[in-house]
CSV table of C-alpha atoms and ligand atoms in Angstrom, one decimal:
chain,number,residue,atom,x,y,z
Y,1,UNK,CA,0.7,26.3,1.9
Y,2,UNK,CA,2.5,26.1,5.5
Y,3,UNK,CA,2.2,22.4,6.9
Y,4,UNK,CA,1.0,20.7,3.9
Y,5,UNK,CA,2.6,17.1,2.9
Y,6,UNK,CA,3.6,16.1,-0.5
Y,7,UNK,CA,1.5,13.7,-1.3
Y,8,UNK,CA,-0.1,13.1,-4.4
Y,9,UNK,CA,-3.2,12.0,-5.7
Y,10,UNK,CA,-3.7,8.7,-6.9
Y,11,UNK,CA,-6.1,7.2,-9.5
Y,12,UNK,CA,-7.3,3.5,-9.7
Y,13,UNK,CA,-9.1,1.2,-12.1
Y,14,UNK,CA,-11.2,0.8,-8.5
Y,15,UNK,CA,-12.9,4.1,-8.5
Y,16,UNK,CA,-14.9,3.4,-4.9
Y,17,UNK,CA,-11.0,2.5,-3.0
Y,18,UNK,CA,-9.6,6.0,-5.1
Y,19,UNK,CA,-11.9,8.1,-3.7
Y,20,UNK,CA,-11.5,6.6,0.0
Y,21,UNK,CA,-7.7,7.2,-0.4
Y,22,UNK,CA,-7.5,10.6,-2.0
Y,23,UNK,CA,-10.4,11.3,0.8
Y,24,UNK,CA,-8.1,10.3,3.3
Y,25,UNK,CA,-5.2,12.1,1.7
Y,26,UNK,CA,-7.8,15.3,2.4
Y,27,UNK,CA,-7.7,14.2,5.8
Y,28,UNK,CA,-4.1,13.8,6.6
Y,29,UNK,CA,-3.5,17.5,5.2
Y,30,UNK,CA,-6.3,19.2,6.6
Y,31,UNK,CA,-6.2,18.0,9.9
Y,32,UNK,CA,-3.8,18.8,13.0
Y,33,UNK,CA,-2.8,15.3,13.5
Y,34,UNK,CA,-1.8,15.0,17.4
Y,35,UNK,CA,-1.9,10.9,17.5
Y,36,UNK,CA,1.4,10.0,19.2
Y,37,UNK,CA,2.5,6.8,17.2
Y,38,UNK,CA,1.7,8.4,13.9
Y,39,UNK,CA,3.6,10.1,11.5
Y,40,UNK,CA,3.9,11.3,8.2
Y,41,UNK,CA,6.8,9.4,6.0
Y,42,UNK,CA,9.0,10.3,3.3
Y,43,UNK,CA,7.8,10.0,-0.4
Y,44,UNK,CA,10.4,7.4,-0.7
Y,45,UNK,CA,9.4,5.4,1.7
Y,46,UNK,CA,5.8,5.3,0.6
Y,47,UNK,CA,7.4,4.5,-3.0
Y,48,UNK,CA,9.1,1.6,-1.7
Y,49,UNK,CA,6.1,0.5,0.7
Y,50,UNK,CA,3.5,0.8,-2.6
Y,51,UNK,CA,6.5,-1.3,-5.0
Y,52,UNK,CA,6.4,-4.5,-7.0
Y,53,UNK,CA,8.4,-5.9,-3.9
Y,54,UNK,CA,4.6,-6.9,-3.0
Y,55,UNK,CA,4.6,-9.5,-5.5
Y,56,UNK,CA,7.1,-11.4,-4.0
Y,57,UNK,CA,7.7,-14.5,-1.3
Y,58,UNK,CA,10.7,-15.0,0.1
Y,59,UNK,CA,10.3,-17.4,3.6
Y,60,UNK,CA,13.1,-17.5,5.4
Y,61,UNK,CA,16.2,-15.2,5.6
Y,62,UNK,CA,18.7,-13.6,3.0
Y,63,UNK,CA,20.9,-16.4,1.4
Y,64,UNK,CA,18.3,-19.0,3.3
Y,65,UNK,CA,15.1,-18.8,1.4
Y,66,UNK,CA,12.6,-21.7,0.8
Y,67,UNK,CA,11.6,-20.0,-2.6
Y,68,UNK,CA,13.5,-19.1,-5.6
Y,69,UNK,CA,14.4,-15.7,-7.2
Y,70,UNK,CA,15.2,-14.1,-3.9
Y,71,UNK,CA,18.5,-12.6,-5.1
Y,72,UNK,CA,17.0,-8.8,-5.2
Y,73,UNK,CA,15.1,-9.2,-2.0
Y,74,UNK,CA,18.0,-11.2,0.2
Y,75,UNK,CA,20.0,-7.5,-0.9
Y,76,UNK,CA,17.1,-5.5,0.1
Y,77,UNK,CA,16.3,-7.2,3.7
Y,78,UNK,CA,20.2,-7.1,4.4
Y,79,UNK,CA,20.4,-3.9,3.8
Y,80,UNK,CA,17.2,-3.3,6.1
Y,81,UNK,CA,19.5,-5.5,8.7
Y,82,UNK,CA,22.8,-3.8,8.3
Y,83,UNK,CA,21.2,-0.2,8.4
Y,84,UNK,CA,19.0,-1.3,11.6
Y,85,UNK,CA,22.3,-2.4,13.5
Y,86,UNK,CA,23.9,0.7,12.9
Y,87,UNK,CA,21.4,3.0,14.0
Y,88,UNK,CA,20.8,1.2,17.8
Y,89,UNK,CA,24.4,0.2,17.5
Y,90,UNK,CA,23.3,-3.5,18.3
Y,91,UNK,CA,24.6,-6.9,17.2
Y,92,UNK,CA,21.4,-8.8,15.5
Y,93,UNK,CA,18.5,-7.5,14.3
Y,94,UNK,CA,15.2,-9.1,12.7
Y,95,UNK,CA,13.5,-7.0,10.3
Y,96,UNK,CA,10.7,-8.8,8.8
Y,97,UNK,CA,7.9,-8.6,12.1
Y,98,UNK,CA,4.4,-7.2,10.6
Y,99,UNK,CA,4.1,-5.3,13.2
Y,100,UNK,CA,4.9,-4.3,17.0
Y,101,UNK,CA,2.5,-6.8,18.7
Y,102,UNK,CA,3.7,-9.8,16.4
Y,103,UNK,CA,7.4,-8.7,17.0
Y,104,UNK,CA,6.5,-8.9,21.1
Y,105,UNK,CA,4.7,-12.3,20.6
Y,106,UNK,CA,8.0,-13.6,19.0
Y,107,UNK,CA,10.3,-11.8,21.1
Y,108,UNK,CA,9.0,-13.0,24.7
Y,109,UNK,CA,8.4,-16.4,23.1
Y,110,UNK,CA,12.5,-16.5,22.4
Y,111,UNK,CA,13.1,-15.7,25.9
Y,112,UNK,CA,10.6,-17.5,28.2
Y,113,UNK,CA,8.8,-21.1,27.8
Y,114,UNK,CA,4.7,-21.2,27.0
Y,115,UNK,CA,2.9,-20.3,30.7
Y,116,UNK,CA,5.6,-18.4,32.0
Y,117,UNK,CA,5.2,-15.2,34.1
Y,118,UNK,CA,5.4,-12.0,32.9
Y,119,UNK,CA,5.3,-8.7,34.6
Y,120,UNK,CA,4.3,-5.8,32.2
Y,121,UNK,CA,3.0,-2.3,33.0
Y,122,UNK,CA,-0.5,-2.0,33.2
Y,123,UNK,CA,-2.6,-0.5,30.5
Y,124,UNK,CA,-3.8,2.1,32.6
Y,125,UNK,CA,-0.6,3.1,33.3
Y,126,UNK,CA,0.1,3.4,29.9
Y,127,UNK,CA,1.6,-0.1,29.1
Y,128,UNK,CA,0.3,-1.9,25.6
Y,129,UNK,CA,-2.3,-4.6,25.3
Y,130,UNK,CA,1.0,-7.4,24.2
Y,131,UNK,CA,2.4,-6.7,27.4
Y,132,UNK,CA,0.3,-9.3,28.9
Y,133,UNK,CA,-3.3,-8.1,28.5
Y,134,UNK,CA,-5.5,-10.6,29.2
Y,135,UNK,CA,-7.5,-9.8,25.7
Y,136,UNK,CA,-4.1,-10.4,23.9
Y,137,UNK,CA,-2.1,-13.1,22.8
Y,138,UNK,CA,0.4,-12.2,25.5
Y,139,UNK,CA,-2.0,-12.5,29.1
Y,140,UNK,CA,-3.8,-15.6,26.8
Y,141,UNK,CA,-0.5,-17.7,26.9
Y,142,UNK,CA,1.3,-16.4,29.9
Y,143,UNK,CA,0.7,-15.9,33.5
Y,144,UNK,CA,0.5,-12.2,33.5
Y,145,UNK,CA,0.7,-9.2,36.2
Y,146,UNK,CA,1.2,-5.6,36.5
Y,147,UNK,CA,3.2,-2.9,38.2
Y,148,UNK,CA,1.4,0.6,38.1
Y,149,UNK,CA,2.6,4.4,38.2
Y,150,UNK,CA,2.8,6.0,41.5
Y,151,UNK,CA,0.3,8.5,42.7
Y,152,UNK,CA,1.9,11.4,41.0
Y,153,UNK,CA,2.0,9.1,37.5
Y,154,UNK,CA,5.5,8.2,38.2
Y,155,UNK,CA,7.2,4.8,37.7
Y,156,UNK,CA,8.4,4.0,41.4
Y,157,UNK,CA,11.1,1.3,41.2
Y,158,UNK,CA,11.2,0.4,44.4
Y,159,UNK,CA,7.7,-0.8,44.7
Y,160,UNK,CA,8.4,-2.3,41.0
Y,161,UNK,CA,11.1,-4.1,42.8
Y,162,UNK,CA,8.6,-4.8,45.9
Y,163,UNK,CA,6.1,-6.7,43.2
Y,164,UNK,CA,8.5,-8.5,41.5
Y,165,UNK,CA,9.9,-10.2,44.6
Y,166,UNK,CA,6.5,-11.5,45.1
Y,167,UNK,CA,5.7,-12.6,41.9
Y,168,UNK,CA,9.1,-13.9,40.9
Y,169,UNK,CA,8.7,-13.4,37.1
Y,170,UNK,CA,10.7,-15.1,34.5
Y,171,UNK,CA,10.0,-12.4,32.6
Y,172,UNK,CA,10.0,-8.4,33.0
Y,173,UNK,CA,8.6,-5.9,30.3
Y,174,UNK,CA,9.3,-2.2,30.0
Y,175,UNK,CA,8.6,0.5,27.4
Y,176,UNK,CA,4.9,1.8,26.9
Y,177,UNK,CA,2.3,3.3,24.6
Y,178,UNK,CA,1.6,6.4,27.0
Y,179,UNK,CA,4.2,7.5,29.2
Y,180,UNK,CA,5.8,10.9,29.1
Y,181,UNK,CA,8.6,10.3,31.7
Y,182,UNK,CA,12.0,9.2,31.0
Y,183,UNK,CA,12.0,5.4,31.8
Y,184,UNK,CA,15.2,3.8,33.9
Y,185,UNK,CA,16.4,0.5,31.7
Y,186,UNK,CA,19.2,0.8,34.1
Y,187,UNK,CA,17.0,0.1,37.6
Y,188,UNK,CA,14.7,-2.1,35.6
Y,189,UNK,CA,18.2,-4.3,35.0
Y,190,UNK,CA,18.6,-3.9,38.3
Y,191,UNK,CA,15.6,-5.3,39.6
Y,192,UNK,CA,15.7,-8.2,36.5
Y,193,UNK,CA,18.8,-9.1,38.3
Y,194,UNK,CA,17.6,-9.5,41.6
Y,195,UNK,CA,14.5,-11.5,41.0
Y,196,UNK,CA,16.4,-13.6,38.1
Y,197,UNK,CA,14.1,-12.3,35.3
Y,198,UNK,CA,14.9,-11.4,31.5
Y,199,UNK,CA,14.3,-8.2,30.4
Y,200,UNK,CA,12.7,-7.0,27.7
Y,201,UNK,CA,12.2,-3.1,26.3
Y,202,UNK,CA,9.7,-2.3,24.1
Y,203,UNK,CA,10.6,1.4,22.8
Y,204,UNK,CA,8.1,1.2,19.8
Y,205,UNK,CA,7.2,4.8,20.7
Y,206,UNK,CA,10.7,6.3,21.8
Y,207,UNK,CA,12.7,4.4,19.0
Y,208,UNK,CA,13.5,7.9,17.0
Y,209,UNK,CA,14.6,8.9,20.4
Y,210,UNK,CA,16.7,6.7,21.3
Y,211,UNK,CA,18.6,6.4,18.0
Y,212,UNK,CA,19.0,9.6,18.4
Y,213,UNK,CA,20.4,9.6,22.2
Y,214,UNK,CA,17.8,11.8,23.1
Y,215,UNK,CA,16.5,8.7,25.2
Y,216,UNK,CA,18.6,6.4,27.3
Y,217,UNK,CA,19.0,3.1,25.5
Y,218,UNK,CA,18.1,-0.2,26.8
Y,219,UNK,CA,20.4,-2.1,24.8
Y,220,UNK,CA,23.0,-2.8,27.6
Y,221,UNK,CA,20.8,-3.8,29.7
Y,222,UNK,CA,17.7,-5.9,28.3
Y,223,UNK,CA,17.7,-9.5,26.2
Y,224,UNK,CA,15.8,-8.3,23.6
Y,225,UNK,CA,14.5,-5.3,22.1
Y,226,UNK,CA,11.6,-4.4,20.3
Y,227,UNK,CA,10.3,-1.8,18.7
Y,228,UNK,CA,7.6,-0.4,16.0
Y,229,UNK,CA,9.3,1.5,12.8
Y,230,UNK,CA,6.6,3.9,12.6
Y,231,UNK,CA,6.4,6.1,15.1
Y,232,UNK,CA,8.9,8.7,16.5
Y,233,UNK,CA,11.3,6.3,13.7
Y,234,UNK,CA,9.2,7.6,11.0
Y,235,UNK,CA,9.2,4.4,9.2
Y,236,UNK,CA,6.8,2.3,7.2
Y,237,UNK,CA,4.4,0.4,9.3
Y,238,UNK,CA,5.9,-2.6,10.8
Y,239,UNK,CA,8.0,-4.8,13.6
Y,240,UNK,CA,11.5,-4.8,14.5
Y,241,UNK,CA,13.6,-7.3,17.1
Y,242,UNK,CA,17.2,-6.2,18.1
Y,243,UNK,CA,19.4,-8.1,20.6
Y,244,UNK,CA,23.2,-8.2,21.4
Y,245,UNK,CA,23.0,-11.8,22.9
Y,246,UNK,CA,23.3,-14.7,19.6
Y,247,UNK,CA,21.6,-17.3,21.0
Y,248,UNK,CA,18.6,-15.0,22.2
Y,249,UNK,CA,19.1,-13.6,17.8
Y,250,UNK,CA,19.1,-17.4,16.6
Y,251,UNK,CA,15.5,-17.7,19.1
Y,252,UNK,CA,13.9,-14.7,17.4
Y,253,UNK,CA,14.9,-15.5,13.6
Y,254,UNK,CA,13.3,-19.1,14.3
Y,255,UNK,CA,10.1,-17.5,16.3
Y,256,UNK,CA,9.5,-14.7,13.5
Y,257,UNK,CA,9.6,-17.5,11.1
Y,258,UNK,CA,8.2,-20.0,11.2
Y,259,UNK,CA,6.8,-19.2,15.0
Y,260,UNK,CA,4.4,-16.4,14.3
Y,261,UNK,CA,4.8,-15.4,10.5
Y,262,UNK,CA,5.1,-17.0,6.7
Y,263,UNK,CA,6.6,-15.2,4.1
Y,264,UNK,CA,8.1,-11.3,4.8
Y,265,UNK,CA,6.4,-8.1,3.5
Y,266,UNK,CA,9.6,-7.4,1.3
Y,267,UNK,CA,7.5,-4.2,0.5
Y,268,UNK,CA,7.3,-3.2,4.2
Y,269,UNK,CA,10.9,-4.3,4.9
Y,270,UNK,CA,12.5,-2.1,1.7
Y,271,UNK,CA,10.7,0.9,3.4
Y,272,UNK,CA,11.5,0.2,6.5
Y,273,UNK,CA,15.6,0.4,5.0
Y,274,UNK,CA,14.8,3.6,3.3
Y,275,UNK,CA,13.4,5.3,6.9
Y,276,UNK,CA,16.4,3.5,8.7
Y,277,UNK,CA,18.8,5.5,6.4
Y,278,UNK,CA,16.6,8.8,6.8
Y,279,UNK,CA,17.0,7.8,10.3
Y,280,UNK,CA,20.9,7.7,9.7
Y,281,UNK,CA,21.2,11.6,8.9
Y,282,UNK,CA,22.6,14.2,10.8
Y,283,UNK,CA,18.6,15.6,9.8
Y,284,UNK,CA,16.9,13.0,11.8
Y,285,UNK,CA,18.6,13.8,15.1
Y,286,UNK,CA,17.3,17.8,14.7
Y,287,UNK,CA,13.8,16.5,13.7
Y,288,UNK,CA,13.8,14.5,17.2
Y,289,UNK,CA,15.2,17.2,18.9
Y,290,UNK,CA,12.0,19.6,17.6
Y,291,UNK,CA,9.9,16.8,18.5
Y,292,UNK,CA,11.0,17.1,22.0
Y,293,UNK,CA,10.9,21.1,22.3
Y,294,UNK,CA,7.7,20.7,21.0
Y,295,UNK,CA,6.0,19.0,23.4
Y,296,UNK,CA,7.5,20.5,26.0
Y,297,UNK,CA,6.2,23.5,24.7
Y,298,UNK,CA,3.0,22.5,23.9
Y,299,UNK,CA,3.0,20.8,27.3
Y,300,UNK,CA,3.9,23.7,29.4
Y,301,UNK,CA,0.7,26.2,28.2
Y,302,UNK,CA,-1.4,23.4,29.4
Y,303,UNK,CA,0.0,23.6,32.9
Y,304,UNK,CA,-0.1,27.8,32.5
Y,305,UNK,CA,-3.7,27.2,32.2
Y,306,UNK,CA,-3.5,24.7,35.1
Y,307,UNK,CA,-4.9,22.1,33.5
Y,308,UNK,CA,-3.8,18.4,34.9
Y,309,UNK,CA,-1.1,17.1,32.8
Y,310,UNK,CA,-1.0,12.9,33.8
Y,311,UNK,CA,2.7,12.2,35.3
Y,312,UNK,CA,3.0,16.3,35.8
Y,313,UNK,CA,5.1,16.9,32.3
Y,314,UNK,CA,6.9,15.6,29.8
Y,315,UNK,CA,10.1,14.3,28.9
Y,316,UNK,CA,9.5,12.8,25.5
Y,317,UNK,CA,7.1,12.9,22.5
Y,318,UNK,CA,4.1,12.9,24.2
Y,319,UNK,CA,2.0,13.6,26.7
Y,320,UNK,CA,-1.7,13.0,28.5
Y,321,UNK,CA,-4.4,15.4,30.0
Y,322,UNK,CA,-6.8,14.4,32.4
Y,323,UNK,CA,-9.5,16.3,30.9
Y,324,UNK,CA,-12.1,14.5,33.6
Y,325,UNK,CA,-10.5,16.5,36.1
Y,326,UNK,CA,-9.4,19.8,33.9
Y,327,UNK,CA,-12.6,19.7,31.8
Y,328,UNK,CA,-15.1,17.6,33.7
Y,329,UNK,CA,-15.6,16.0,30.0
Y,330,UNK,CA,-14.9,11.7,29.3
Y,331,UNK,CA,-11.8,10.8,26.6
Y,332,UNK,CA,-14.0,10.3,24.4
Y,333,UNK,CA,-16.1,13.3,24.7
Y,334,UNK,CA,-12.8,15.8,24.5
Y,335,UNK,CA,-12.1,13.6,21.1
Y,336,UNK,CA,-15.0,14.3,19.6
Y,337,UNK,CA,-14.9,18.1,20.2
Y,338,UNK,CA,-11.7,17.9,19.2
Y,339,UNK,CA,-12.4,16.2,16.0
Y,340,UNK,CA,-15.1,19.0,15.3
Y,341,UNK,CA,-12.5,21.6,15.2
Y,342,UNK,CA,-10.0,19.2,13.2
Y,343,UNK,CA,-7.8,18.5,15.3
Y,344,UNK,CA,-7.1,14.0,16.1
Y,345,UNK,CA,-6.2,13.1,19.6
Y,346,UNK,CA,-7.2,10.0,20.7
Y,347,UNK,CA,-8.7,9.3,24.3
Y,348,UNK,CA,-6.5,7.5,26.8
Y,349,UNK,CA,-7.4,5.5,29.7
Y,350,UNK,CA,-5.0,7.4,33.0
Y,351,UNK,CA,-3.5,6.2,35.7
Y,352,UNK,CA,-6.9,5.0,38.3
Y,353,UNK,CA,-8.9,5.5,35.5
Y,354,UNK,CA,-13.0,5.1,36.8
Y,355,UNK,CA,-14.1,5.1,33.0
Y,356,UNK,CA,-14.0,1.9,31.0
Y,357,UNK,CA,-11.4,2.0,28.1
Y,358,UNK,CA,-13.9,2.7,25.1
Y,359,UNK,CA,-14.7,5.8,27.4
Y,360,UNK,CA,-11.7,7.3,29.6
Y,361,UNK,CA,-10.8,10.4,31.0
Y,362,UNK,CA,-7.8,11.3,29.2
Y,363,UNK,CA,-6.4,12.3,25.8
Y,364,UNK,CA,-3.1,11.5,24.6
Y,365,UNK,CA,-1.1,14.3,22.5
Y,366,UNK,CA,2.0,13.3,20.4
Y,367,UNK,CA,4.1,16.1,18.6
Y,368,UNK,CA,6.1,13.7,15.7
Y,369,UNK,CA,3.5,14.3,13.1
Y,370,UNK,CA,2.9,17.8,13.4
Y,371,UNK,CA,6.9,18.4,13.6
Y,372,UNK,CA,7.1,16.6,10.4
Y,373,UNK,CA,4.9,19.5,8.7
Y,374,UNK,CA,6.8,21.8,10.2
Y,375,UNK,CA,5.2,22.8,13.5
Y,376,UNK,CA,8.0,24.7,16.0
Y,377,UNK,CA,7.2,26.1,19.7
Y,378,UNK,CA,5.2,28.6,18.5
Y,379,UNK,CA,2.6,27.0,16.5
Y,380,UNK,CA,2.2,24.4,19.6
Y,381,UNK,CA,1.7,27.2,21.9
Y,382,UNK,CA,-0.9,28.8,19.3
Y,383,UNK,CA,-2.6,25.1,19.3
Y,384,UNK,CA,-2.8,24.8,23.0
M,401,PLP,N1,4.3,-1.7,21.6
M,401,PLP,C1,3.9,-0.5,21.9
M,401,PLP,C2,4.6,0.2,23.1
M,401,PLP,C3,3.0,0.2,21.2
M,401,PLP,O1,2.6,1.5,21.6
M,401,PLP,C4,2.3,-0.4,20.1
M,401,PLP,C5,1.3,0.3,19.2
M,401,PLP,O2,0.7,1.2,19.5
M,401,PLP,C6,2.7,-1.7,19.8
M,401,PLP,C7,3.7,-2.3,20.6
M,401,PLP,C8,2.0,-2.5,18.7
M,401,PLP,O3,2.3,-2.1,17.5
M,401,PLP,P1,1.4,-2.6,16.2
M,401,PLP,O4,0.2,-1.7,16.3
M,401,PLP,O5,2.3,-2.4,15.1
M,401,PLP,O6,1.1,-4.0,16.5
């Protein structure tokens, strides 16, 4: 009875897609769930995310719509807006992006022309694929490069500084997918400056944090912020795009839509208002707060048992074990083991990785999920 989730069963007309989701309903509550960027959301927010709002289109903003009949959703997606502004404590905010990448496709797009250069964080590093992977939209339409952790899995911003003085990008990205270390927006401003870039921060994974001020914020110091809703912010899937500066807001409004999207998820965007208010309560900031004790818990009986934490420890949500080097076992190899005893991590390429990135030598390990069913220190300790 400890841990479970709420969730019911459903029943379709569709008996094969029933059993799949009750089947993965089984899943969610039976397994440990350690994936850092998932999470388990509210019953309201899933009510709103599964509602009628599905049925309807809406191009365009609140109060601007190409269709008719918006009247319900223009109060829906401004209270999604309102409600998003107050939690960063930022001037505009887009709310309809379908998801992280497409809110960084439409994001860098409002800040830098087509073939511009961008300097992201590499993959192995623990950047994200829209950061200017090759394989992505982002290293497909820009000139892309990378700046890398340090030997000890640390971001060094003097060599950051070094690279961008040689490459002279027009554009800088920070924020990552699997970094456990606090990250500077301050010196990454600072180096921006000096090599007359933009700035961008990506805090999909750290956005709970932040709201919370358990994270430094970027906000006085990038163009543009993006973020996912549905990690650490324990949202419904989906994109966000905040920004203090108008005419960098009146770029991303025009770039969501018509740029990269048609008509908003109205479904995804009501949800994404209910977790924003969730996100608003006093609750939220103790539920971050756990997150963070409980990584650092689960964390530190790692390194008791000397095993090779990436980066040495952690300061957020997450954090990544070089089990080639602990274990003598691939990513992929600890995930499947792991998966045998119930427990989902999934592998993670590490700083210098040798192994390709279907293979690896690390794991990633997130605590948001579990602290949603309740985990404290001492059931992270137990699970270590
Ligand atoms: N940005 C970062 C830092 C991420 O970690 C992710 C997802 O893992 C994304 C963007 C992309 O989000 P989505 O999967 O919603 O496109």
């Amino acid at each position: 009875r400890y841990f479970m989730i709420k969730y019911q069963k459903i029943f379709l007309n569709d008996k094969e897609i029933e059993k799949a989701i009750n089947n993965e309903l089984i899943r969610q509550q039976d397994r440990i769930e350690l994936i850092a960027s998932e999470n388990y959301v509210s019953e309201d927010v899933l009510k709103a995310a599964g509602s009628i709002l599905t049925n309807k289109y809406g191009e365009g903003y609140p109060h601007k719509r190409y269709y008719g009949g918006c009247e319900n959703v223009d109060v829906i997606e401004e209270l999604a807006i309102e409600r998003l502004k107050k939690l960063f404590n930022v001037k505009y905010a887009n709310v309809q992006p379908y998801s992280g990448s497409v809110a960084n496709a439409a994001a860098i797009a409002s800040l830098i022309p087509k073939n511009g250069k961008i300097l992201g964080m590499s993959l192995s590093s623990g950047g994200h694929l829209s950061h200017g992977y090759k394989i992505s939209f982002s290293g497909y339409f820009y000139q892309t490069y990378f700046y890398d952790v340090d030997k000890n899995g640390i971001l060094d911003y003097d060599q950051i500084l070094e690279l961008a003085k040689k490459i002279k990008p027009d554009l800088i990205i920070c924020g990552a997918s699997a970094y456990s270390r606090i990250i500077d927006f301050k010196k990454f401003k600072e180096i921006a400056d000096q090599v007359g870039a933009k700035l961008m921060a990506d805090i999909a994974h750290i956005a709970g944090l932040v709201a919370t001020k358990l994270h430094p914020s970027p906000f006085e110091y990038c163009d543009v912020v993006t973020s996912t809703t549905h990690k650490t912010l324990r949202g419904a899937r989906g994109g966000i795009i905040m920004t203090n500066n108008s005419e960098v807001a009146q770029k991303v409004d025009r770039w969501v839509f018509p740029g990269y999207q048609g008509g908003p998820l109205f479904h995804q965007i009501a949800a994404k208002a209910v977790a924003f208010k969730e996100a608003l309560d006093p609750s939220f900031a103790i539920y971050q707060e756990q997150i963070i004790k409980n990584a650092k818990a689960f964390c530190n009986e790692f390194k008791l048992a000397n095993i090779e934490i990436v980066s040495g420890t952690t300061d957020n949500h997450l954090f990544m074990i070089n089990v080639k080097k602990s274990f003598n076992l691939t990513g992929k190899e600890a995930t499947e083991i792991l998966e045998r005893a119930n427990i989902t991590v999934n592998k993670n390429a590490i700083p210098n990785d040798l192994e390709s990135p279907q293979i690896t030598s690390g794991i990633r390990l997130g605590t948001p999920a579990m602290t949603t069913r309740g985990f404290k220190e001492e059931e992270f300790k137990t699970l270590a």
